[in-house]
Amino acid sequence: EDQVTQSPEALRLQEGESSSLNCSYTVSGLRGLFWYRQDPGKGPEFLFTLYSAGEEKEKERLKATLTKKESFLHITAPKPEDSATYLCAVQAPASGGSYIPTFGRGTSLIVHP
Amino acid sequence: DAGVTQSPTHLIKTRGQHVTLRCSPISGHKSVSWYQQVLGQGPQFIFQYYEKEERGRGNFPDRFSARQFPNYSSELNVNALLLGDSALYLCASSPRDRTYMNTEAFFGQGTRLTVV
């Protein structure tokens, strides 16, 4: 069974204090790893898609990297507005030619001013 | 451009009733997926529809069904509601992809369903 584990569950940072969130996965035939940001009471907001080990993508203070077993979301000099839950999802082939995404439970990030 | 819109935003139902949730995708998006998100957990995949055909189904009972209309909007139906069905139901639309993979997905605000 495909599994996605995110750590830590919760993270508190001071403004400007860089850190990393981890997403480890066990899937057969990875067809994409996705990072989303979710604010309370809202739907997830797409951040990145990574497809192969060694791939990296950046957006403002965020940088996502991928290995064969895990992905990291690096947050450089975070600001209070970066506070949110960060979700990781993997996609792998399922029966009938479909692709099923599996989400982790998320990391709740709070950045204090 | 309007994003993904879902209706209603909140709903309270009694055990045993049925419910219909609606979703309008972003203009031009032909793929719609439905997710259930219980408080404190990540979204759990229910269905994906592409060009009005079911392309993927998660591990949910047959009480859950969905359909997609010619204008690519979608409905999620849940029969015989249980207390455990209380959750945020999310709809996501994706750009057309010939392999039917869920590339970047754009989520709506969700429908908060409470079963009492």
mmCIF file with all atom_site columns, C-alpha atoms in Angstrom:
data_model
loop_
_atom_site.group_PDB
_atom_site.id
_atom_site.type_symbol
_atom_site.label_atom_id
_atom_site.label_alt_id
_atom_site.label_comp_id
_atom_site.label_asym_id
_atom_site.label_entity_id
_atom_site.label_seq_id
_atom_site.pdbx_PDB_ins_code
_atom_site.Cartn_x
_atom_site.Cartn_y
_atom_site.Cartn_z
_atom_site.occupancy
_atom_site.B_iso_or_equiv
_atom_site.pdbx_formal_charge
_atom_site.auth_seq_id
_atom_site.auth_comp_id
_atom_site.auth_asym_id
_atom_site.auth_atom_id
_atom_site.pdbx_PDB_model_num
ATOM 1   C CA . GLU A 1 1   ? 0.000   0.000  0.000   1.00 0.00 ? 1   GLU A CA 1
ATOM 2   C CA . ASP A 1 2   ? 1.283   3.429  -0.928  1.00 0.00 ? 2   ASP A CA 1
ATOM 3   C CA . GLN A 1 3   ? 2.275   5.517  2.070   1.00 0.00 ? 3   GLN A CA 1
ATOM 4   C CA . VAL A 1 4   ? 3.228   9.127  2.619   1.00 0.00 ? 4   VAL A CA 1
ATOM 5   C CA . THR A 1 5   ? 4.666   10.323 5.933   1.00 0.00 ? 5   THR A CA 1
ATOM 6   C CA . GLN A 1 6   ? 5.306   13.974 6.696   1.00 0.00 ? 6   GLN A CA 1
ATOM 7   C CA . SER A 1 7   ? 7.480   15.285 9.486   1.00 0.00 ? 7   SER A CA 1
ATOM 8   C CA . PRO A 1 8   ? 7.428   17.108 11.729  1.00 0.00 ? 8   PRO A CA 1
ATOM 9   C CA . GLU A 1 9   ? 3.682   17.262 12.423  1.00 0.00 ? 9   GLU A CA 1
ATOM 10  C CA . ALA A 1 10  ? 4.071   20.821 13.655  1.00 0.00 ? 10  ALA A CA 1
ATOM 11  C CA . LEU A 1 11  ? 6.858   23.374 13.428  1.00 0.00 ? 11  LEU A CA 1
ATOM 12  C CA . ARG A 1 12  ? 7.239   26.769 15.056  1.00 0.00 ? 12  ARG A CA 1
ATOM 13  C CA . LEU A 1 13  ? 9.825   29.162 13.651  1.00 0.00 ? 13  LEU A CA 1
ATOM 14  C CA . GLN A 1 14  ? 10.894  32.708 14.299  1.00 0.00 ? 14  GLN A CA 1
ATOM 15  C CA . GLU A 1 15  ? 10.712  35.046 11.347  1.00 0.00 ? 15  GLU A CA 1
ATOM 16  C CA . GLY A 1 16  ? 13.923  34.603 9.334   1.00 0.00 ? 16  GLY A CA 1
ATOM 17  C CA . GLU A 1 17  ? 14.722  31.184 10.823  1.00 0.00 ? 17  GLU A CA 1
ATOM 18  C CA . SER A 1 18  ? 15.171  28.787 7.871   1.00 0.00 ? 18  SER A CA 1
ATOM 19  C CA . SER A 1 19  ? 14.125  25.141 8.121   1.00 0.00 ? 19  SER A CA 1
ATOM 20  C CA . SER A 1 20  ? 13.000  22.112 6.117   1.00 0.00 ? 20  SER A CA 1
ATOM 21  C CA . LEU A 1 21  ? 9.892   19.950 6.007   1.00 0.00 ? 21  LEU A CA 1
ATOM 22  C CA . ASN A 1 22  ? 10.174  16.276 5.115   1.00 0.00 ? 22  ASN A CA 1
ATOM 23  C CA . CYS A 1 23  ? 7.938   13.989 3.070   1.00 0.00 ? 23  CYS A CA 1
ATOM 24  C CA . SER A 1 24  ? 8.960   10.334 2.882   1.00 0.00 ? 24  SER A CA 1
ATOM 25  C CA . TYR A 1 25  ? 7.092   7.968  0.610   1.00 0.00 ? 25  TYR A CA 1
ATOM 26  C CA . THR A 1 26  ? 6.800   4.328  -0.399  1.00 0.00 ? 26  THR A CA 1
ATOM 27  C CA . VAL A 1 27  ? 5.069   3.879  -3.734  1.00 0.00 ? 27  VAL A CA 1
ATOM 28  C CA . SER A 1 28  ? 5.482   1.628  -6.721  1.00 0.00 ? 28  SER A CA 1
ATOM 29  C CA . GLY A 1 29  ? 6.074   3.586  -9.878  1.00 0.00 ? 29  GLY A CA 1
ATOM 30  C CA . LEU A 1 30  ? 6.022   7.203  -8.707  1.00 0.00 ? 30  LEU A CA 1
ATOM 31  C CA . ARG A 1 31  ? 4.347   9.461  -11.255 1.00 0.00 ? 31  ARG A CA 1
ATOM 32  C CA . GLY A 1 32  ? 4.788   12.756 -9.507  1.00 0.00 ? 32  GLY A CA 1
ATOM 33  C CA . LEU A 1 33  ? 5.193   14.239 -6.043  1.00 0.00 ? 33  LEU A CA 1
ATOM 34  C CA . PHE A 1 34  ? 3.206   17.358 -5.248  1.00 0.00 ? 34  PHE A CA 1
ATOM 35  C CA . TRP A 1 35  ? 3.476   20.030 -2.584  1.00 0.00 ? 35  TRP A CA 1
ATOM 36  C CA . TYR A 1 36  ? 0.449   22.106 -1.552  1.00 0.00 ? 36  TYR A CA 1
ATOM 37  C CA . ARG A 1 37  ? -0.146  24.837 0.988   1.00 0.00 ? 37  ARG A CA 1
ATOM 38  C CA . GLN A 1 38  ? -3.435  24.908 2.899   1.00 0.00 ? 38  GLN A CA 1
ATOM 39  C CA . ASP A 1 39  ? -4.689  27.835 4.963   1.00 0.00 ? 39  ASP A CA 1
ATOM 40  C CA . PRO A 1 40  ? -7.352  27.200 7.639   1.00 0.00 ? 40  PRO A CA 1
ATOM 41  C CA . GLY A 1 41  ? -10.826 26.772 6.166   1.00 0.00 ? 41  GLY A CA 1
ATOM 42  C CA . LYS A 1 42  ? -9.566  26.832 2.575   1.00 0.00 ? 42  LYS A CA 1
ATOM 43  C CA . GLY A 1 43  ? -8.718  24.318 -0.102  1.00 0.00 ? 43  GLY A CA 1
ATOM 44  C CA . PRO A 1 44  ? -5.088  23.390 -0.784  1.00 0.00 ? 44  PRO A CA 1
ATOM 45  C CA . GLU A 1 45  ? -3.077  25.686 -3.050  1.00 0.00 ? 45  GLU A CA 1
ATOM 46  C CA . PHE A 1 46  ? -0.686  24.082 -5.535  1.00 0.00 ? 46  PHE A CA 1
ATOM 47  C CA . LEU A 1 47  ? 3.007   24.843 -5.049  1.00 0.00 ? 47  LEU A CA 1
ATOM 48  C CA . PHE A 1 48  ? 5.194   22.348 -6.931  1.00 0.00 ? 48  PHE A CA 1
ATOM 49  C CA . THR A 1 49  ? 5.293   19.103 -8.892  1.00 0.00 ? 49  THR A CA 1
ATOM 50  C CA . LEU A 1 50  ? 8.469   16.988 -8.963  1.00 0.00 ? 50  LEU A CA 1
ATOM 51  C CA . TYR A 1 51  ? 8.791   13.954 -11.202 1.00 0.00 ? 51  TYR A CA 1
ATOM 52  C CA . SER A 1 52  ? 12.283  12.500 -10.875 1.00 0.00 ? 52  SER A CA 1
ATOM 53  C CA . ALA A 1 53  ? 15.040  12.139 -8.306  1.00 0.00 ? 53  ALA A CA 1
ATOM 54  C CA . GLY A 1 54  ? 17.399  15.099 -8.330  1.00 0.00 ? 54  GLY A CA 1
ATOM 55  C CA . GLU A 1 55  ? 14.760  17.527 -9.536  1.00 0.00 ? 55  GLU A CA 1
ATOM 56  C CA . GLU A 1 56  ? 14.462  20.862 -7.725  1.00 0.00 ? 56  GLU A CA 1
ATOM 57  C CA . LYS A 1 57  ? 11.952  23.708 -7.998  1.00 0.00 ? 57  LYS A CA 1
ATOM 58  C CA . GLU A 1 58  ? 11.851  27.124 -6.369  1.00 0.00 ? 58  GLU A CA 1
ATOM 59  C CA . LYS A 1 59  ? 9.204   29.731 -5.699  1.00 0.00 ? 59  LYS A CA 1
ATOM 60  C CA . GLU A 1 60  ? 10.005  32.800 -3.635  1.00 0.00 ? 60  GLU A CA 1
ATOM 61  C CA . ARG A 1 61  ? 11.217  31.529 -0.222  1.00 0.00 ? 61  ARG A CA 1
ATOM 62  C CA . LEU A 1 62  ? 10.337  27.891 -0.968  1.00 0.00 ? 62  LEU A CA 1
ATOM 63  C CA . LYS A 1 63  ? 12.488  25.224 -2.603  1.00 0.00 ? 63  LYS A CA 1
ATOM 64  C CA . ALA A 1 64  ? 11.401  21.636 -3.149  1.00 0.00 ? 64  ALA A CA 1
ATOM 65  C CA . THR A 1 65  ? 13.775  18.741 -3.774  1.00 0.00 ? 65  THR A CA 1
ATOM 66  C CA . LEU A 1 66  ? 13.206  15.070 -4.539  1.00 0.00 ? 66  LEU A CA 1
ATOM 67  C CA . THR A 1 67  ? 15.154  11.858 -3.935  1.00 0.00 ? 67  THR A CA 1
ATOM 68  C CA . LYS A 1 68  ? 14.090  8.265  -4.534  1.00 0.00 ? 68  LYS A CA 1
ATOM 69  C CA . LYS A 1 69  ? 12.629  7.992  -1.037  1.00 0.00 ? 69  LYS A CA 1
ATOM 70  C CA . GLU A 1 70  ? 11.750  11.490 0.143   1.00 0.00 ? 70  GLU A CA 1
ATOM 71  C CA . SER A 1 71  ? 11.181  15.110 -0.674  1.00 0.00 ? 71  SER A CA 1
ATOM 72  C CA . PHE A 1 72  ? 12.137  18.202 1.242   1.00 0.00 ? 72  PHE A CA 1
ATOM 73  C CA . LEU A 1 73  ? 10.471  21.590 1.270   1.00 0.00 ? 73  LEU A CA 1
ATOM 74  C CA . HIS A 1 74  ? 13.076  24.123 2.304   1.00 0.00 ? 74  HIS A CA 1
ATOM 75  C CA . ILE A 1 75  ? 11.828  27.454 3.659   1.00 0.00 ? 75  ILE A CA 1
ATOM 76  C CA . THR A 1 76  ? 14.418  30.224 3.600   1.00 0.00 ? 76  THR A CA 1
ATOM 77  C CA . ALA A 1 77  ? 13.988  33.258 5.882   1.00 0.00 ? 77  ALA A CA 1
ATOM 78  C CA . PRO A 1 78  ? 10.268  32.605 6.456   1.00 0.00 ? 78  PRO A CA 1
ATOM 79  C CA . LYS A 1 79  ? 7.759   35.353 7.132   1.00 0.00 ? 79  LYS A CA 1
ATOM 80  C CA . PRO A 1 80  ? 4.564   35.177 9.232   1.00 0.00 ? 80  PRO A CA 1
ATOM 81  C CA . GLU A 1 81  ? 2.514   34.938 6.023   1.00 0.00 ? 81  GLU A CA 1
ATOM 82  C CA . ASP A 1 82  ? 4.181   31.580 5.333   1.00 0.00 ? 82  ASP A CA 1
ATOM 83  C CA . SER A 1 83  ? 2.234   30.134 8.258   1.00 0.00 ? 83  SER A CA 1
ATOM 84  C CA . ALA A 1 84  ? 0.010   27.342 6.922   1.00 0.00 ? 84  ALA A CA 1
ATOM 85  C CA . THR A 1 85  ? -0.256  23.570 6.686   1.00 0.00 ? 85  THR A CA 1
ATOM 86  C CA . TYR A 1 86  ? 2.004   22.132 3.989   1.00 0.00 ? 86  TYR A CA 1
ATOM 87  C CA . LEU A 1 87  ? 0.755   18.960 2.329   1.00 0.00 ? 87  LEU A CA 1
ATOM 88  C CA . CYS A 1 88  ? 2.712   16.442 0.317   1.00 0.00 ? 88  CYS A CA 1
ATOM 89  C CA . ALA A 1 89  ? 1.051   14.054 -2.144  1.00 0.00 ? 89  ALA A CA 1
ATOM 90  C CA . VAL A 1 90  ? 2.363   11.284 -4.372  1.00 0.00 ? 90  VAL A CA 1
ATOM 91  C CA . GLN A 1 91  ? 0.755   9.789  -7.450  1.00 0.00 ? 91  GLN A CA 1
ATOM 92  C CA . ALA A 1 92  ? 1.215   6.252  -8.696  1.00 0.00 ? 92  ALA A CA 1
ATOM 93  C CA . PRO A 1 93  ? -0.526  3.958  -11.176 1.00 0.00 ? 93  PRO A CA 1
ATOM 94  C CA . ALA A 1 94  ? -3.592  2.099  -9.949  1.00 0.00 ? 94  ALA A CA 1
ATOM 95  C CA . SER A 1 95  ? -5.786  -0.556 -11.514 1.00 0.00 ? 95  SER A CA 1
ATOM 96  C CA . GLY A 1 96  ? -7.490  0.166  -14.819 1.00 0.00 ? 96  GLY A CA 1
ATOM 97  C CA . GLY A 1 97  ? -4.864  2.616  -15.987 1.00 0.00 ? 97  GLY A CA 1
ATOM 98  C CA . SER A 1 98  ? -5.855  5.287  -13.506 1.00 0.00 ? 98  SER A CA 1
ATOM 99  C CA . TYR A 1 99  ? -3.587  7.294  -11.239 1.00 0.00 ? 99  TYR A CA 1
ATOM 100 C CA . ILE A 1 100 ? -4.423  7.691  -7.561  1.00 0.00 ? 100 ILE A CA 1
ATOM 101 C CA . PRO A 1 101 ? -2.980  10.533 -5.486  1.00 0.00 ? 101 PRO A CA 1
ATOM 102 C CA . THR A 1 102 ? -2.152  9.845  -1.824  1.00 0.00 ? 102 THR A CA 1
ATOM 103 C CA . PHE A 1 103 ? -1.725  12.748 0.578   1.00 0.00 ? 103 PHE A CA 1
ATOM 104 C CA . GLY A 1 104 ? 0.252   12.926 3.794   1.00 0.00 ? 104 GLY A CA 1
ATOM 105 C CA . ARG A 1 105 ? -1.238  14.391 6.971   1.00 0.00 ? 105 ARG A CA 1
ATOM 106 C CA . GLY A 1 106 ? 0.641   17.629 6.547   1.00 0.00 ? 106 GLY A CA 1
ATOM 107 C CA . THR A 1 107 ? 3.035   19.778 8.554   1.00 0.00 ? 107 THR A CA 1
ATOM 108 C CA . SER A 1 108 ? 1.519   22.721 10.407  1.00 0.00 ? 108 SER A CA 1
ATOM 109 C CA . LEU A 1 109 ? 3.950   25.640 10.200  1.00 0.00 ? 109 LEU A CA 1
ATOM 110 C CA . ILE A 1 110 ? 3.691   28.722 12.403  1.00 0.00 ? 110 ILE A CA 1
ATOM 111 C CA . VAL A 1 111 ? 6.113   31.586 11.860  1.00 0.00 ? 111 VAL A CA 1
ATOM 112 C CA . HIS A 1 112 ? 6.296   34.093 14.698  1.00 0.00 ? 112 HIS A CA 1
ATOM 113 C CA . PRO A 1 113 ? 7.191   37.757 13.986  1.00 0.00 ? 113 PRO A CA 1
ATOM 114 C CA . ASP B 2 1   ? -10.759 34.071 -14.160 1.00 0.00 ? 1   ASP B CA 1
ATOM 115 C CA . ALA B 2 2   ? -13.003 32.352 -11.639 1.00 0.00 ? 2   ALA B CA 1
ATOM 116 C CA . GLY B 2 3   ? -11.438 29.536 -9.683  1.00 0.00 ? 3   GLY B CA 1
ATOM 117 C CA . VAL B 2 4   ? -13.063 26.244 -8.750  1.00 0.00 ? 4   VAL B CA 1
ATOM 118 C CA . THR B 2 5   ? -16.442 26.929 -7.146  1.00 0.00 ? 5   THR B CA 1
ATOM 119 C CA . GLN B 2 6   ? -18.253 24.559 -4.818  1.00 0.00 ? 6   GLN B CA 1
ATOM 120 C CA . SER B 2 7   ? -21.737 24.681 -3.371  1.00 0.00 ? 7   SER B CA 1
ATOM 121 C CA . PRO B 2 8   ? -23.011 24.748 -0.766  1.00 0.00 ? 8   PRO B CA 1
ATOM 122 C CA . THR B 2 9   ? -20.222 25.983 1.537   1.00 0.00 ? 9   THR B CA 1
ATOM 123 C CA . HIS B 2 10  ? -21.747 24.450 4.649   1.00 0.00 ? 10  HIS B CA 1
ATOM 124 C CA . LEU B 2 11  ? -24.346 21.739 5.131   1.00 0.00 ? 11  LEU B CA 1
ATOM 125 C CA . ILE B 2 12  ? -25.896 19.949 8.076   1.00 0.00 ? 12  ILE B CA 1
ATOM 126 C CA . LYS B 2 13  ? -27.606 16.611 7.487   1.00 0.00 ? 13  LYS B CA 1
ATOM 127 C CA . THR B 2 14  ? -29.133 13.877 9.630   1.00 0.00 ? 14  THR B CA 1
ATOM 128 C CA . ARG B 2 15  ? -27.887 10.286 9.692   1.00 0.00 ? 15  ARG B CA 1
ATOM 129 C CA . GLY B 2 16  ? -29.477 8.223  6.932   1.00 0.00 ? 16  GLY B CA 1
ATOM 130 C CA . GLN B 2 17  ? -30.150 11.174 4.639   1.00 0.00 ? 17  GLN B CA 1
ATOM 131 C CA . HIS B 2 18  ? -28.484 11.709 1.289   1.00 0.00 ? 18  HIS B CA 1
ATOM 132 C CA . VAL B 2 19  ? -26.537 14.734 0.093   1.00 0.00 ? 19  VAL B CA 1
ATOM 133 C CA . THR B 2 20  ? -25.494 16.211 -3.242  1.00 0.00 ? 20  THR B CA 1
ATOM 134 C CA . LEU B 2 21  ? -22.440 18.448 -3.482  1.00 0.00 ? 21  LEU B CA 1
ATOM 135 C CA . ARG B 2 22  ? -21.665 20.485 -6.588  1.00 0.00 ? 22  ARG B CA 1
ATOM 136 C CA . CYS B 2 23  ? -18.498 21.682 -8.259  1.00 0.00 ? 23  CYS B CA 1
ATOM 137 C CA . SER B 2 24  ? -17.728 23.948 -11.209 1.00 0.00 ? 24  SER B CA 1
ATOM 138 C CA . PRO B 2 25  ? -14.171 23.603 -12.543 1.00 0.00 ? 25  PRO B CA 1
ATOM 139 C CA . ILE B 2 26  ? -11.946 26.330 -13.907 1.00 0.00 ? 26  ILE B CA 1
ATOM 140 C CA . SER B 2 27  ? -12.896 27.203 -17.464 1.00 0.00 ? 27  SER B CA 1
ATOM 141 C CA . GLY B 2 28  ? -11.054 24.908 -19.870 1.00 0.00 ? 28  GLY B CA 1
ATOM 142 C CA . HIS B 2 29  ? -10.338 22.209 -17.300 1.00 0.00 ? 29  HIS B CA 1
ATOM 143 C CA . LYS B 2 30  ? -11.865 18.862 -18.220 1.00 0.00 ? 30  LYS B CA 1
ATOM 144 C CA . SER B 2 31  ? -10.709 16.833 -15.222 1.00 0.00 ? 31  SER B CA 1
ATOM 145 C CA . VAL B 2 32  ? -12.497 17.002 -11.862 1.00 0.00 ? 32  VAL B CA 1
ATOM 146 C CA . SER B 2 33  ? -11.516 15.121 -8.710  1.00 0.00 ? 33  SER B CA 1
ATOM 147 C CA . TRP B 2 34  ? -13.250 14.802 -5.366  1.00 0.00 ? 34  TRP B CA 1
ATOM 148 C CA . TYR B 2 35  ? -11.564 14.465 -1.966  1.00 0.00 ? 35  TYR B CA 1
ATOM 149 C CA . GLN B 2 36  ? -12.671 13.990 1.615   1.00 0.00 ? 36  GLN B CA 1
ATOM 150 C CA . GLN B 2 37  ? -10.648 15.767 4.304   1.00 0.00 ? 37  GLN B CA 1
ATOM 151 C CA . VAL B 2 38  ? -11.240 14.891 7.925   1.00 0.00 ? 38  VAL B CA 1
ATOM 152 C CA . LEU B 2 39  ? -9.988  17.418 10.472  1.00 0.00 ? 39  LEU B CA 1
ATOM 153 C CA . GLY B 2 40  ? -6.273  17.023 11.109  1.00 0.00 ? 40  GLY B CA 1
ATOM 154 C CA . GLN B 2 41  ? -5.646  14.776 8.117   1.00 0.00 ? 41  GLN B CA 1
ATOM 155 C CA . GLY B 2 42  ? -4.707  15.202 4.496   1.00 0.00 ? 42  GLY B CA 1
ATOM 156 C CA . PRO B 2 43  ? -7.288  14.966 1.706   1.00 0.00 ? 43  PRO B CA 1
ATOM 157 C CA . GLN B 2 44  ? -8.320  11.429 0.745   1.00 0.00 ? 44  GLN B CA 1
ATOM 158 C CA . PHE B 2 45  ? -9.050  10.745 -2.919  1.00 0.00 ? 45  PHE B CA 1
ATOM 159 C CA . ILE B 2 46  ? -12.624 9.702  -3.757  1.00 0.00 ? 46  ILE B CA 1
ATOM 160 C CA . PHE B 2 47  ? -13.123 10.004 -7.538  1.00 0.00 ? 47  PHE B CA 1
ATOM 161 C CA . GLN B 2 48  ? -11.645 11.467 -10.673 1.00 0.00 ? 48  GLN B CA 1
ATOM 162 C CA . TYR B 2 49  ? -13.676 12.237 -13.781 1.00 0.00 ? 49  TYR B CA 1
ATOM 163 C CA . TYR B 2 50  ? -12.259 13.200 -17.147 1.00 0.00 ? 50  TYR B CA 1
ATOM 164 C CA . GLU B 2 51  ? -14.413 13.944 -20.183 1.00 0.00 ? 51  GLU B CA 1
ATOM 165 C CA . LYS B 2 52  ? -17.484 12.689 -18.266 1.00 0.00 ? 52  LYS B CA 1
ATOM 166 C CA . GLU B 2 53  ? -15.970 9.266  -17.587 1.00 0.00 ? 53  GLU B CA 1
ATOM 167 C CA . GLU B 2 54  ? -14.764 7.910  -14.246 1.00 0.00 ? 54  GLU B CA 1
ATOM 168 C CA . ARG B 2 55  ? -10.977 7.619  -14.438 1.00 0.00 ? 55  ARG B CA 1
ATOM 169 C CA . GLY B 2 56  ? -10.131 6.746  -10.866 1.00 0.00 ? 56  GLY B CA 1
ATOM 170 C CA . ARG B 2 57  ? -11.808 5.655  -7.659  1.00 0.00 ? 57  ARG B CA 1
ATOM 171 C CA . GLY B 2 58  ? -10.463 5.676  -4.120  1.00 0.00 ? 58  GLY B CA 1
ATOM 172 C CA . ASN B 2 59  ? -11.278 3.289  -1.302  1.00 0.00 ? 59  ASN B CA 1
ATOM 173 C CA . PHE B 2 60  ? -14.785 4.517  -0.493  1.00 0.00 ? 60  PHE B CA 1
ATOM 174 C CA . PRO B 2 61  ? -18.041 2.529  -0.153  1.00 0.00 ? 61  PRO B CA 1
ATOM 175 C CA . ASP B 2 62  ? -20.676 2.402  -2.867  1.00 0.00 ? 62  ASP B CA 1
ATOM 176 C CA . ARG B 2 63  ? -22.702 4.967  -0.919  1.00 0.00 ? 63  ARG B CA 1
ATOM 177 C CA . PHE B 2 64  ? -20.437 7.493  -2.624  1.00 0.00 ? 64  PHE B CA 1
ATOM 178 C CA . SER B 2 65  ? -21.095 8.231  -6.289  1.00 0.00 ? 65  SER B CA 1
ATOM 179 C CA . ALA B 2 66  ? -20.344 11.034 -8.688  1.00 0.00 ? 66  ALA B CA 1
ATOM 180 C CA . ARG B 2 67  ? -20.926 12.185 -12.208 1.00 0.00 ? 67  ARG B CA 1
ATOM 181 C CA . GLN B 2 68  ? -19.623 14.829 -14.591 1.00 0.00 ? 68  GLN B CA 1
ATOM 182 C CA . PHE B 2 69  ? -21.817 16.825 -16.913 1.00 0.00 ? 69  PHE B CA 1
ATOM 183 C CA . PRO B 2 70  ? -21.198 17.969 -20.533 1.00 0.00 ? 70  PRO B CA 1
ATOM 184 C CA . ASN B 2 71  ? -20.084 21.400 -19.255 1.00 0.00 ? 71  ASN B CA 1
ATOM 185 C CA . TYR B 2 72  ? -17.509 19.545 -17.044 1.00 0.00 ? 72  TYR B CA 1
ATOM 186 C CA . SER B 2 73  ? -19.207 20.496 -13.779 1.00 0.00 ? 73  SER B CA 1
ATOM 187 C CA . SER B 2 74  ? -19.614 17.633 -11.334 1.00 0.00 ? 74  SER B CA 1
ATOM 188 C CA . GLU B 2 75  ? -21.769 16.317 -8.522  1.00 0.00 ? 75  GLU B CA 1
ATOM 189 C CA . LEU B 2 76  ? -20.787 14.124 -5.593  1.00 0.00 ? 76  LEU B CA 1
ATOM 190 C CA . ASN B 2 77  ? -23.623 12.130 -4.046  1.00 0.00 ? 77  ASN B CA 1
ATOM 191 C CA . VAL B 2 78  ? -23.498 10.379 -0.694  1.00 0.00 ? 78  VAL B CA 1
ATOM 192 C CA . ASN B 2 79  ? -26.355 8.124  0.391   1.00 0.00 ? 79  ASN B CA 1
ATOM 193 C CA . ALA B 2 80  ? -27.280 6.799  3.822   1.00 0.00 ? 80  ALA B CA 1
ATOM 194 C CA . LEU B 2 81  ? -25.103 9.337  5.624   1.00 0.00 ? 81  LEU B CA 1
ATOM 195 C CA . LEU B 2 82  ? -23.115 8.221  8.651   1.00 0.00 ? 82  LEU B CA 1
ATOM 196 C CA . LEU B 2 83  ? -21.645 10.352 11.421  1.00 0.00 ? 83  LEU B CA 1
ATOM 197 C CA . GLY B 2 84  ? -18.217 9.464  10.056  1.00 0.00 ? 84  GLY B CA 1
ATOM 198 C CA . ASP B 2 85  ? -19.012 11.169 6.771   1.00 0.00 ? 85  ASP B CA 1
ATOM 199 C CA . SER B 2 86  ? -18.653 14.535 8.498   1.00 0.00 ? 86  SER B CA 1
ATOM 200 C CA . ALA B 2 87  ? -15.734 16.222 6.767   1.00 0.00 ? 87  ALA B CA 1
ATOM 201 C CA . LEU B 2 88  ? -14.611 18.906 4.351   1.00 0.00 ? 88  LEU B CA 1
ATOM 202 C CA . TYR B 2 89  ? -15.327 17.749 0.796   1.00 0.00 ? 89  TYR B CA 1
ATOM 203 C CA . LEU B 2 90  ? -12.963 19.232 -1.728  1.00 0.00 ? 90  LEU B CA 1
ATOM 204 C CA . CYS B 2 91  ? -13.251 19.428 -5.477  1.00 0.00 ? 91  CYS B CA 1
ATOM 205 C CA . ALA B 2 92  ? -10.208 19.987 -7.678  1.00 0.00 ? 92  ALA B CA 1
ATOM 206 C CA . SER B 2 93  ? -9.896  20.625 -11.392 1.00 0.00 ? 93  SER B CA 1
ATOM 207 C CA . SER B 2 94  ? -6.844  20.018 -13.550 1.00 0.00 ? 94  SER B CA 1
ATOM 208 C CA . PRO B 2 95  ? -5.734  21.037 -17.026 1.00 0.00 ? 95  PRO B CA 1
ATOM 209 C CA . ARG B 2 96  ? -6.308  18.495 -19.780 1.00 0.00 ? 96  ARG B CA 1
ATOM 210 C CA . ASP B 2 97  ? -3.672  15.786 -19.699 1.00 0.00 ? 97  ASP B CA 1
ATOM 211 C CA . ARG B 2 98  ? -3.649  12.975 -22.227 1.00 0.00 ? 98  ARG B CA 1
ATOM 212 C CA . THR B 2 99  ? -2.353  10.457 -19.685 1.00 0.00 ? 99  THR B CA 1
ATOM 213 C CA . TYR B 2 100 ? -5.194  11.393 -17.296 1.00 0.00 ? 100 TYR B CA 1
ATOM 214 C CA . MET B 2 101 ? -2.679  11.985 -14.539 1.00 0.00 ? 101 MET B CA 1
ATOM 215 C CA . ASN B 2 102 ? -3.495  14.556 -11.918 1.00 0.00 ? 102 ASN B CA 1
ATOM 216 C CA . THR B 2 103 ? -0.947  17.236 -12.700 1.00 0.00 ? 103 THR B CA 1
ATOM 217 C CA . GLU B 2 104 ? -1.271  20.474 -10.794 1.00 0.00 ? 104 GLU B CA 1
ATOM 218 C CA . ALA B 2 105 ? -4.708  20.523 -9.259  1.00 0.00 ? 105 ALA B CA 1
ATOM 219 C CA . PHE B 2 106 ? -6.659  23.632 -8.380  1.00 0.00 ? 106 PHE B CA 1
ATOM 220 C CA . PHE B 2 107 ? -8.880  23.174 -5.359  1.00 0.00 ? 107 PHE B CA 1
ATOM 221 C CA . GLY B 2 108 ? -12.116 24.855 -4.418  1.00 0.00 ? 108 GLY B CA 1
ATOM 222 C CA . GLN B 2 109 ? -12.888 26.124 -0.935  1.00 0.00 ? 109 GLN B CA 1
ATOM 223 C CA . GLY B 2 110 ? -14.723 22.935 -0.079  1.00 0.00 ? 110 GLY B CA 1
ATOM 224 C CA . THR B 2 111 ? -18.106 22.030 1.373   1.00 0.00 ? 111 THR B CA 1
ATOM 225 C CA . ARG B 2 112 ? -18.164 21.491 5.118   1.00 0.00 ? 112 ARG B CA 1
ATOM 226 C CA . LEU B 2 113 ? -20.595 18.619 5.749   1.00 0.00 ? 113 LEU B CA 1
ATOM 227 C CA . THR B 2 114 ? -21.774 17.900 9.277   1.00 0.00 ? 114 THR B CA 1
ATOM 228 C CA . VAL B 2 115 ? -23.832 14.768 9.911   1.00 0.00 ? 115 VAL B CA 1
ATOM 229 C CA . VAL B 2 116 ? -25.796 14.738 13.169  1.00 0.00 ? 116 VAL B CA 1
#
